[in-house]
Coordinates of C-alpha atoms and ligand atoms in Angstrom, one line a residue:
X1 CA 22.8 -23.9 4.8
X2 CA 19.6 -23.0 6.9
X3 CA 17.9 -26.3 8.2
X4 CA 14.5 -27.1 7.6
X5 CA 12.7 -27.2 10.8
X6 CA 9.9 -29.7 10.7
X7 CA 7.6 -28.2 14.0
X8 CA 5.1 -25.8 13.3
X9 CA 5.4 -22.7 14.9
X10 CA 2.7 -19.9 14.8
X11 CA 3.5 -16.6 13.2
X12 CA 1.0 -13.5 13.6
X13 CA 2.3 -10.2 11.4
X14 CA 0.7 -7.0 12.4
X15 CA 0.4 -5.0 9.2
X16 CA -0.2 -0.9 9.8
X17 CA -0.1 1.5 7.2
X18 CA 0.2 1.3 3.3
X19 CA -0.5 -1.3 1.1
X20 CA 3.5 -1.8 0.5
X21 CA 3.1 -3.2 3.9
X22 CA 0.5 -5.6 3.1
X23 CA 2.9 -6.9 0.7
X24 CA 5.8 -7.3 2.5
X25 CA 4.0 -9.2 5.3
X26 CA 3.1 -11.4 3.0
X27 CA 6.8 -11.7 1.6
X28 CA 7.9 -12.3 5.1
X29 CA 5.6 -15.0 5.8
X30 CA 6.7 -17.1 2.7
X31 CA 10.0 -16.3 4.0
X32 CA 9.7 -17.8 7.2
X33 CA 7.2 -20.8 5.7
X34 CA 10.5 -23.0 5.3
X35 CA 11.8 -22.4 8.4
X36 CA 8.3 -23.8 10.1
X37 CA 6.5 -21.1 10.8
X38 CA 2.9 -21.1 9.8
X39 CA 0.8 -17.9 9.8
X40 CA -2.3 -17.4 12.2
X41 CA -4.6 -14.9 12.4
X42 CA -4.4 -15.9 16.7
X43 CA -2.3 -13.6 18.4
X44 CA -2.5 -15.5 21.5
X45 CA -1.7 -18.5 20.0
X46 CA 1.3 -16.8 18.3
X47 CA 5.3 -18.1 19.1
X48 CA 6.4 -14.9 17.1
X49 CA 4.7 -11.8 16.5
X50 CA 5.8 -8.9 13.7
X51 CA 4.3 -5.5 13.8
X52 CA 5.2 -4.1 10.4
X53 CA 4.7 -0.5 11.1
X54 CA 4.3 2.7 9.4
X55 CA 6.0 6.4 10.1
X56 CA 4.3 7.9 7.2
X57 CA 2.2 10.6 10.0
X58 CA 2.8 11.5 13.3
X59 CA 2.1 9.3 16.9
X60 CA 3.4 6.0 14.6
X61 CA 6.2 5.6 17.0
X62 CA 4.2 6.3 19.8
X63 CA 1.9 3.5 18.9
X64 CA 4.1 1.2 18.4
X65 CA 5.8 1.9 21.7
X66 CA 2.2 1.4 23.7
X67 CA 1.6 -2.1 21.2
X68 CA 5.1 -3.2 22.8
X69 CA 3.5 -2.5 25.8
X70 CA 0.9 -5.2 25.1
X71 CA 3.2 -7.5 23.3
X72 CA 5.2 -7.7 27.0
X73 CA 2.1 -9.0 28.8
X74 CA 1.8 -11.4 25.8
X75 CA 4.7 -12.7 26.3
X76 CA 4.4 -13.1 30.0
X77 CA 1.0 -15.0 29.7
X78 CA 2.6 -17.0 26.9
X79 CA 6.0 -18.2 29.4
X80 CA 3.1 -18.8 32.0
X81 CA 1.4 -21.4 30.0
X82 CA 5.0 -23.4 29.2
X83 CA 5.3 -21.7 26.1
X84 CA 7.5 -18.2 24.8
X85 CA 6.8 -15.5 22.4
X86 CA 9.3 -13.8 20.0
X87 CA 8.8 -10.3 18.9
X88 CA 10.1 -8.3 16.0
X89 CA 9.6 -4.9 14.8
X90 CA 9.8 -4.1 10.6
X91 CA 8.8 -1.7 8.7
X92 CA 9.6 1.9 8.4
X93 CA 9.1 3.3 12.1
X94 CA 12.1 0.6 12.7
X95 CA 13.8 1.5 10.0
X96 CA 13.5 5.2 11.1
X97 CA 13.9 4.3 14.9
X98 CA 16.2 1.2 14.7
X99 CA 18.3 1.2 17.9
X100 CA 16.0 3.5 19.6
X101 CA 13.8 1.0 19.8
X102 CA 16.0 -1.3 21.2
X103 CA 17.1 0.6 23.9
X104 CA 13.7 1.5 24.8
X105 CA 11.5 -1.4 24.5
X106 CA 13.7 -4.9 25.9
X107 CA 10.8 -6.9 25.0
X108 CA 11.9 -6.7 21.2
X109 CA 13.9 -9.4 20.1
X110 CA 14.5 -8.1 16.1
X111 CA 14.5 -4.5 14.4
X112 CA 14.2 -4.5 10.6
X113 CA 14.0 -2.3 8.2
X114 CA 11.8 -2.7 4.9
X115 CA 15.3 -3.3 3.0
X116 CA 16.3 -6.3 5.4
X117 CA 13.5 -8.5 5.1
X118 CA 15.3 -11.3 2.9
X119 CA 17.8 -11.8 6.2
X120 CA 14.7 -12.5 8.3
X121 CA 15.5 -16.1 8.7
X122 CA 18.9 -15.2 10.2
X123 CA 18.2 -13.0 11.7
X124 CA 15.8 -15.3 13.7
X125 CA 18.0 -17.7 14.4
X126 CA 20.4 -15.0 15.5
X127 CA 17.7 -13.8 17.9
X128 CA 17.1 -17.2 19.1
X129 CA 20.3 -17.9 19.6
X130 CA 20.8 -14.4 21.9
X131 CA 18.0 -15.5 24.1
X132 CA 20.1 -17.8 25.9
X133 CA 22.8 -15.5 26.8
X134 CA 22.6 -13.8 30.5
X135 CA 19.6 -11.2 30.5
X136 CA 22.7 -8.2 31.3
X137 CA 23.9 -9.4 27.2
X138 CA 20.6 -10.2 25.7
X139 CA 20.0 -7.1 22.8
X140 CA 18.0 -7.0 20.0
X141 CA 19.2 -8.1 16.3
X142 CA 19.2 -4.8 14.5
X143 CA 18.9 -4.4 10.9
X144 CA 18.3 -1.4 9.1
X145 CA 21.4 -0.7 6.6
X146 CA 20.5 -0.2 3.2
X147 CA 21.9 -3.3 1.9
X148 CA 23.8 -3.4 -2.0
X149 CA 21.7 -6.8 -2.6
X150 CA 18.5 -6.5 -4.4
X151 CA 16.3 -7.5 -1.8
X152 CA 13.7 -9.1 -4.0
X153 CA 16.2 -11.2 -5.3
X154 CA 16.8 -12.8 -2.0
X155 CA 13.5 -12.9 -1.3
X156 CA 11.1 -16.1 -1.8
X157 CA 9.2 -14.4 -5.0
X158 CA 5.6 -15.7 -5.0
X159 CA 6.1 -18.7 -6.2
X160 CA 3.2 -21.7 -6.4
X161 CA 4.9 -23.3 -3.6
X162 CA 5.5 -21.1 -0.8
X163 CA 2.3 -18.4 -1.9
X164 CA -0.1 -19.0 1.1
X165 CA -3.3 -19.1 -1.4
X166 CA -4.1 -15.6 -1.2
X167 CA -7.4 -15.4 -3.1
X168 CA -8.3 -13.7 -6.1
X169 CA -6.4 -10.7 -5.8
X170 CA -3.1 -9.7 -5.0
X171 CA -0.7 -7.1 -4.2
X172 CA 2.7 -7.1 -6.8
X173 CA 5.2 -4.6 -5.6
X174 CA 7.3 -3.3 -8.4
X175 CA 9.1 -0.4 -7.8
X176 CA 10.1 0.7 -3.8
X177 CA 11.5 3.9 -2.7
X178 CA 11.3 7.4 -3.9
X179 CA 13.4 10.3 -5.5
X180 CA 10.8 12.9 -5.4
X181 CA 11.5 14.5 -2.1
X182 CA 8.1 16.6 -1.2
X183 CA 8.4 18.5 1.4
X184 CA 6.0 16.6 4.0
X185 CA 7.5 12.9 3.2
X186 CA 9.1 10.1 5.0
X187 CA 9.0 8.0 2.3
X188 CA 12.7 8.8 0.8
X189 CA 14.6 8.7 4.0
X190 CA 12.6 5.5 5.4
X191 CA 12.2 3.7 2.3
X192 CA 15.0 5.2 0.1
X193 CA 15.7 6.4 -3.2
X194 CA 13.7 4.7 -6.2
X195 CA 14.7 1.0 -7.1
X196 CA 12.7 -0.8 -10.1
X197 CA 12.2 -4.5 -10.2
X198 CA 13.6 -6.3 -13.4
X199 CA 11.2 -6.9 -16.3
X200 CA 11.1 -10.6 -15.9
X201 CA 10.9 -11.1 -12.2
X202 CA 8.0 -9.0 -12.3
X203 CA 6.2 -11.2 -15.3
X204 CA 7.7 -14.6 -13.2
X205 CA 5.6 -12.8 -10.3
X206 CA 2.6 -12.7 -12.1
X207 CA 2.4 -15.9 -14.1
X208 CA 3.0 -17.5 -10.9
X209 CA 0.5 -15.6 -9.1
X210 CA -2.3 -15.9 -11.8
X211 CA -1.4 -20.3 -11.9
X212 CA -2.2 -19.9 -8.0
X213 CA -5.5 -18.5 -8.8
X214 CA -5.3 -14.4 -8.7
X215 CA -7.3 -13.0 -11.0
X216 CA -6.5 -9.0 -10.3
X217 CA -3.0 -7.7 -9.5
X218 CA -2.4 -4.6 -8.1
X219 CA 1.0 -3.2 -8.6
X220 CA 2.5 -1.0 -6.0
X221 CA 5.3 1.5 -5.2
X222 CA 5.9 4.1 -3.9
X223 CA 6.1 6.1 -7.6
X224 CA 5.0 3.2 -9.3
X225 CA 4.7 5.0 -12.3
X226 CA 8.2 5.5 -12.1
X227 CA 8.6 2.1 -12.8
X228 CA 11.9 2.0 -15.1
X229 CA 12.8 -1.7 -14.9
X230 CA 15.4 -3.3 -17.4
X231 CA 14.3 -6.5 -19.5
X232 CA 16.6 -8.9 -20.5
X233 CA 18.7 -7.0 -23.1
X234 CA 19.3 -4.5 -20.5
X235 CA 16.7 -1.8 -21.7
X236 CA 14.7 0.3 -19.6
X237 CA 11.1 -0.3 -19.8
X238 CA 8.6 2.1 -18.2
X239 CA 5.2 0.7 -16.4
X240 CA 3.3 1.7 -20.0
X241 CA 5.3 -1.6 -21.7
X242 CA 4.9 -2.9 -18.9
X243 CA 0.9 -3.1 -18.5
X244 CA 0.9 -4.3 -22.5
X245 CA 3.5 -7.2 -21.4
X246 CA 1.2 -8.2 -18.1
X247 CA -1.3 -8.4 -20.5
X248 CA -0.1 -11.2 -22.2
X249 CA -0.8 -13.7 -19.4
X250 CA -3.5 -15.8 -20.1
X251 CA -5.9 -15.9 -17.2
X252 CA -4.9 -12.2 -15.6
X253 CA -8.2 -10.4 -16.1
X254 CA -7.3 -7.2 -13.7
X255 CA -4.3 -5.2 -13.1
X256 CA -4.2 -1.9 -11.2
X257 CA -1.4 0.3 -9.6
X258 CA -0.5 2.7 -7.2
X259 CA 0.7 5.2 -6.3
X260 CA 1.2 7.5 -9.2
X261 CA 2.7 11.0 -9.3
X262 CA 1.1 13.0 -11.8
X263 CA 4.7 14.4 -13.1
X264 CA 5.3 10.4 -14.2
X265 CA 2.0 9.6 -16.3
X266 CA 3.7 9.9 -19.5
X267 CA 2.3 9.2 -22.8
X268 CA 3.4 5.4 -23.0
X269 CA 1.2 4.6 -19.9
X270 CA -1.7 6.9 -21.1
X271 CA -1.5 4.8 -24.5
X272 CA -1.8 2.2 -22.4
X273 CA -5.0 3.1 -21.0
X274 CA -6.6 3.6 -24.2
X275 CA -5.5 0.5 -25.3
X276 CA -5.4 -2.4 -22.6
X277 CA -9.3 -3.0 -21.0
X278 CA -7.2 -5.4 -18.6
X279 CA -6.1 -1.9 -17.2
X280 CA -8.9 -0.9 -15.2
X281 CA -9.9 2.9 -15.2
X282 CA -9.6 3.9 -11.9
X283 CA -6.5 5.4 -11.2
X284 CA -5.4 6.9 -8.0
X285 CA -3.4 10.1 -8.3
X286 CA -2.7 12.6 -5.4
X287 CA -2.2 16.3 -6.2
X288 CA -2.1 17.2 -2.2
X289 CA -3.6 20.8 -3.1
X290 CA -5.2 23.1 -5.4
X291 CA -3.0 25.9 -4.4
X292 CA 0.1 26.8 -6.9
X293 CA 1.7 28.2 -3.8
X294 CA 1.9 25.6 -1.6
X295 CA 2.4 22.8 -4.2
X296 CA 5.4 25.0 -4.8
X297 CA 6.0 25.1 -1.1
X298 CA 5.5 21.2 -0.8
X299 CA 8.1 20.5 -3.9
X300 CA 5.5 18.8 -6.3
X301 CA 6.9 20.1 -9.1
X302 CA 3.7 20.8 -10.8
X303 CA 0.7 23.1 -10.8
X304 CA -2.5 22.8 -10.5
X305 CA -3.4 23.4 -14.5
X306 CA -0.5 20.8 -15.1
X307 CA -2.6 18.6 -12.9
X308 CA -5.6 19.0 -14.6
X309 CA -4.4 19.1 -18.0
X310 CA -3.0 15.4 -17.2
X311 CA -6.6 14.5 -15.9
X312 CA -7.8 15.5 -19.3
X313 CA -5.1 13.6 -21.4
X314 CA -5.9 10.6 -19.5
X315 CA -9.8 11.0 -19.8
X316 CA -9.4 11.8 -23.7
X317 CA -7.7 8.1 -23.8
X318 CA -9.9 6.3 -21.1
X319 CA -13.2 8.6 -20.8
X320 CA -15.0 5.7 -18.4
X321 CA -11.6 6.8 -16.2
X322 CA -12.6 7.9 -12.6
X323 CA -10.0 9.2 -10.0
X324 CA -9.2 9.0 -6.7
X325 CA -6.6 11.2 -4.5
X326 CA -5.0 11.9 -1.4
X327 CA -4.9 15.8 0.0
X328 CA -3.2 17.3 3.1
X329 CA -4.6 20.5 4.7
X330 CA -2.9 22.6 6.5
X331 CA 0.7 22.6 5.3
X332 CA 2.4 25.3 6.8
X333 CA 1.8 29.1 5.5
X334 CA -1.4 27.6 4.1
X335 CA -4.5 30.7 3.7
X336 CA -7.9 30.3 3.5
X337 CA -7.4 31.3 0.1
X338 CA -4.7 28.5 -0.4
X339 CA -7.5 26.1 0.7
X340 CA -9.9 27.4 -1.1
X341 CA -8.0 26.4 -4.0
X342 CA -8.2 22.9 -3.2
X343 CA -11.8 22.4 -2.8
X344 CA -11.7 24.2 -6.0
X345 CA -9.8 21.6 -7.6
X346 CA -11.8 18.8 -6.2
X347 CA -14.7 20.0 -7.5
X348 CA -13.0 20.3 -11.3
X349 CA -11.9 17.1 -11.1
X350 CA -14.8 15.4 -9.2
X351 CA -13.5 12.7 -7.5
X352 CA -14.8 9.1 -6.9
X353 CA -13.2 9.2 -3.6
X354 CA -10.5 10.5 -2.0
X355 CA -8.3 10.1 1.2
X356 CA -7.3 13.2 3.0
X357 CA -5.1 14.0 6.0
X358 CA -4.2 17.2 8.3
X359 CA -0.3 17.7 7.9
X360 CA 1.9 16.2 10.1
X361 CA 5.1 17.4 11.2
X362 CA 7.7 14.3 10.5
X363 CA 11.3 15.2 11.6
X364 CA 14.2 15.7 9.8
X365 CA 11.6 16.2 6.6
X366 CA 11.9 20.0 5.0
X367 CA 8.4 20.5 6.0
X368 CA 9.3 20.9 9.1
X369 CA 11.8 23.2 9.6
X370 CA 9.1 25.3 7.6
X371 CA 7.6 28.5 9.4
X372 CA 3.8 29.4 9.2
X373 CA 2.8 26.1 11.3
X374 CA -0.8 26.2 10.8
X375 CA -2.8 25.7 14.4
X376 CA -4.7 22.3 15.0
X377 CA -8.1 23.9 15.4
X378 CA -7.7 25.2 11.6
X379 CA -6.4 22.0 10.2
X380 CA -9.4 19.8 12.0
X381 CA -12.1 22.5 10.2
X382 CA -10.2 22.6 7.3
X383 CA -10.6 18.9 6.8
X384 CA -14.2 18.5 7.9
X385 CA -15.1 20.9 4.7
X386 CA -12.6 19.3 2.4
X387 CA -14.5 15.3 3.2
X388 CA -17.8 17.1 3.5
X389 CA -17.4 18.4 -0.3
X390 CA -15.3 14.6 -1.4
X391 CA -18.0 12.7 0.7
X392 CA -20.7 14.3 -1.4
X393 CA -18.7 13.8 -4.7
X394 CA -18.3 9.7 -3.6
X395 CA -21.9 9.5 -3.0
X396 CA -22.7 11.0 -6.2
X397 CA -20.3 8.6 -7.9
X398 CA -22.0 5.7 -6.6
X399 CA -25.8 6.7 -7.1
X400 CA -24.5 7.5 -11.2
X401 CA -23.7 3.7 -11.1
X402 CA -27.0 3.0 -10.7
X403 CA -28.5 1.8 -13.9
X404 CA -25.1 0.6 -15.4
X405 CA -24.0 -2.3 -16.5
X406 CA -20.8 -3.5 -15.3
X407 CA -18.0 -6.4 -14.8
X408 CA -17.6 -7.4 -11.2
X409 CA -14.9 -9.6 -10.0
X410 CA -17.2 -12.0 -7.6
X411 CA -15.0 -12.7 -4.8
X412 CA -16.8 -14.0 -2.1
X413 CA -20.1 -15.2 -0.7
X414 CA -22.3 -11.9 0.7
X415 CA -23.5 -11.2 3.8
X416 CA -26.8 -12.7 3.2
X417 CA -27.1 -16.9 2.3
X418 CA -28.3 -16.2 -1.6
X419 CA -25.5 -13.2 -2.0
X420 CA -22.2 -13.1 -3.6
X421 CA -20.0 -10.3 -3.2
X422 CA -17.2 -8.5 -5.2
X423 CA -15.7 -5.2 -6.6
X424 CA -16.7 -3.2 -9.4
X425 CA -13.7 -2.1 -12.1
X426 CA -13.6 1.3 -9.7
X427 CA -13.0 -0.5 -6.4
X428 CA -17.0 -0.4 -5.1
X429 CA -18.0 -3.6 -3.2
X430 CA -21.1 -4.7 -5.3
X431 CA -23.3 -7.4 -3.9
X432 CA -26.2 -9.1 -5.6
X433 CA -28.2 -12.2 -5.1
X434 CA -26.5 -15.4 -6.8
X435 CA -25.3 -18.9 -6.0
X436 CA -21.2 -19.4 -4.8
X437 CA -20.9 -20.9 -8.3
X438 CA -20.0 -17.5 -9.5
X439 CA -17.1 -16.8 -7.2
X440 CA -13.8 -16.6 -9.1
X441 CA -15.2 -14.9 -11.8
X442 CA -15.7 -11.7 -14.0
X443 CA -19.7 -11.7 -14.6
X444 CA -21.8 -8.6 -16.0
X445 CA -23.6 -7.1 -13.4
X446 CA -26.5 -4.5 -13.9
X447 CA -25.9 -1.3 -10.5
X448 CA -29.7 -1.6 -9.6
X449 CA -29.2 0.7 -6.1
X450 CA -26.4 2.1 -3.7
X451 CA -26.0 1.2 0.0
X452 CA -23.6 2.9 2.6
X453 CA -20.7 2.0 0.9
X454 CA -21.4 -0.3 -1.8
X455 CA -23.3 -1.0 -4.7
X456 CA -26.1 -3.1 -4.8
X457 CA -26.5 -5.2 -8.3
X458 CA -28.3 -7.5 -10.5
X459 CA -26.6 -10.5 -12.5
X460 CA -26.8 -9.4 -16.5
X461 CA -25.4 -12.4 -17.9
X462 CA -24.4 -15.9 -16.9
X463 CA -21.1 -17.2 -17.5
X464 CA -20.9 -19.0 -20.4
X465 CA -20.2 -22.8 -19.2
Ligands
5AD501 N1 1.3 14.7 6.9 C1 0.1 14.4 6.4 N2 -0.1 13.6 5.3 C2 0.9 13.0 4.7 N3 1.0 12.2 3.7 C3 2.4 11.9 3.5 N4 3.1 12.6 4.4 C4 2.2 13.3 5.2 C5 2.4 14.2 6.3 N5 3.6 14.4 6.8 C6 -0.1 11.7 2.9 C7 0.0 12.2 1.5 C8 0.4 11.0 0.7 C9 -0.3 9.9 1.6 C10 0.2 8.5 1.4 O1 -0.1 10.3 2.9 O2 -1.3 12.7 1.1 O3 -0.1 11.0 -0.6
SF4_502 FE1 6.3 10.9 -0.5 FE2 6.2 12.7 -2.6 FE3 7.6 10.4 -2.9 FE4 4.9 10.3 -2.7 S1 6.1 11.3 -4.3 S2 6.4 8.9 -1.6 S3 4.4 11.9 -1.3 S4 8.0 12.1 -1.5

């Protein structure tokens, strides 16, 4: 049995990377709540620091090595002023880099991968307990096996009692890990092959998220729409049924997802759009590139027509449906012509935004053994033309708002005294003038002008009291 510690400690987490992370930070902080640790957004004032770290493009490693850097003169100012500093590194550079990290970097005390984090607590007190054995002995707890246990099981769901209050929107992750296997990827070897959440721990998730307050859940995974988790009679339900079932809770107004393959948006999930508003219509969906050749090369397992013929199905169900996407330039043996290809794409599509990256050579990934490395001067002017032409097409987006009228989730108070902030159904931060009676939530909101960045609107309606 694992004793209740009744002193507060400080815990800091260092989140990089994907919103998977985010999650999982959070996760490892209700984890730890019990065990008298208490988050702090104070490093200095921190008695144990995380870095949950990402090895999804190059230099991650190296970054983390330089933070530990820091994290060792951190601890030194720390045992100067009477006190000490624990350190652990999770996430998927550790669980790529385990005992490397180790060996390299003394200062770490614990190395977890993203499939360990329910043994956190032991692996605390395990660390603790290694701290008082001669400095020649003292190594770091490592832990990144793949364990048979479902993690999420172990692990503290977010329940009323342990959720720090997190606000009015929140991260649900619901599937982890990835069979797909494209060429430029990390993501199957770091986070491993696909595992779905069941049905009802899922919905327990929510209800108990929404009676804490949430308003909008995001659902994550890697494939998310993947999703194939059993209910209780041991059927398979896909993240379609799914969305109809979160729909049920009374008092969830919002519910998003990502990331989505375009090979998994199947027809139960595009019904699902057309039929649920509580789905909101902005749907992220990464094709990569325009090029048939080097989605070929890249192992989407799709073209680009398939691509765009999907776009289509969804917008004949959802036509107020805009999209968002991720692209990588310069894959090897990509040609100008390749490229041209994907700005081509972009502009059939039009995108509302879109995040895109120059490729990155991660080891022991098929990308890499590839020939045809493209040169880094290419990739860099390759990119500046792709978020020149996706820069113009999120700007465009944002000045069509402008005359709408539209529900915004009001979050927060603005940056002004007399403003409120929030988000728009497509992600925008929208601020008007209004008093911190609306925050919490969904009021009509006319789009009367843009700013960098955001939307500036007008309250339509009042809330009903
Ligand atoms: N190099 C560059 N970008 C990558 N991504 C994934 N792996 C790589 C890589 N090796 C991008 C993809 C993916 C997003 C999360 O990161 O666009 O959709
Ligand atoms: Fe990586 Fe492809 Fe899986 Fe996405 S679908 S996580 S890009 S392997």
């Amino acid at each position: 049995m694992t004793e209740i510690i009744a002193n507060t400690k400080k815990l800091f987490i260092k989140t990089y990377g994907c919103q998977m992370n985010v999650y999982d930070s959070d996760r490892m902080a209700d984890a730890l709540a019990p065990h008298g640790y208490e988050p702090t957004g104070d490093i200095m004032a921190a008695d144990l620091v995380l870095l949950n770290t990402c090895h999804i493009r190059e230099k991650a490693s190296e970054k983390v090595f330089s933070e530990l850097g820091r994290m060792k003169e951190l601890q030194d100012l720390r045992r100067a002023a009477g006190a000490d500093l624990m350190i652990g590194v999770a996430g998927c550079v550790a669980q790529a880099e385990g005992e490397e990290i180790a060996r390299r970097a003394p200062v770490v005390d614990m190395v977890f991968g993203p499939q360990s984090y329910h043994r956190l607590p032991e692996m605390l007190s395990e660390a603790a307990s290694r701290r008082s054995l001669h400095p020649s002995q003292q190594r770091a707890v490592v832990d990144t096996d793949y364990p048979e246990e479902d993690k999420f099981e172990h692990l503290p769901a977010a329940s009323k009692e342990v959720t720090i209050k997190r606000g009015l929107t929140a991260f649900l992750t619901v599937q982890e890990g990835c069979d797909k296997f494209c060429a430029f990827c990390v993501v199957p070897y770091t986070r491993g092959s696909e595992v779905s959440r069941p049905v009802s721990q899922v919905l327990t998730e929510a209800r108990n998220l929404v009676a804490a307050g949430v308003k909008e859940i995001t659902l994550l995974g890697q494939n998310v729409n993947a999703y194939h988790g059993l209910d209780a009679a041991g059927r398979t339900v896909g993240l379609g049924e799914l969305a109809y079932l979160l729909a049920d809770i009374a008092g969830l107004e919002r519910v998003r997802y990502t990331t989505s393959h375009p090979r998994d948006m199947d027809d139960a999930l595009i019904a699902a759009h057309r039929d649920l508003d509580i789905l909101m219509p902005y749907l992220h969906l990464p094709v990569q590139s325009g090029s048939d050749t080097m989605l070929k090369a890249m192992n989407r397992r799709h073209t680009a027509a398939e691509y765009l013929r999907t776009i289509e199905r969804i917008k004949t169900a959802r036509p107020d449906m805009a999209l968002s996407g991720d692209f990588i330039v310069g894959f090897p043996g990509e040609t100008e012509q390749d490229f041209e290809d994907t700005l081509s794409i972009i502009r059939d599509v039009g995108y509302a935004s879109a995040y895109s990256f120059k490729y990155s050579t991660r080891p022991g990934t098929p990308g890499a053994n590839l020939g045809g490395q493209i040169a880094e001067e290419i990739k860099t002017e390759r990119l500046h033309r792709l978020q020149d032409l996706v820069n113009a097409q999120t700007t465009a987006f944002h000045a069509a708002c402008v005359g709408k009228t539209m529900p915004v989730l009001i979050e927060r108070p603005g940056r002004m005294p007399g403003q409120v902030g929030g988000r728009s159904p497509y992600l925008q931060a929208v601020h008007l003038d209004g008093s911190p009676d609306l925050i919490g939530a969904i009021h009509q909101v006319e789009i009367v002008g843009t700013s960098t960045n955001s939307l500036v609107g007008r309250l339509k309606v009042a809330q009903a009291a």
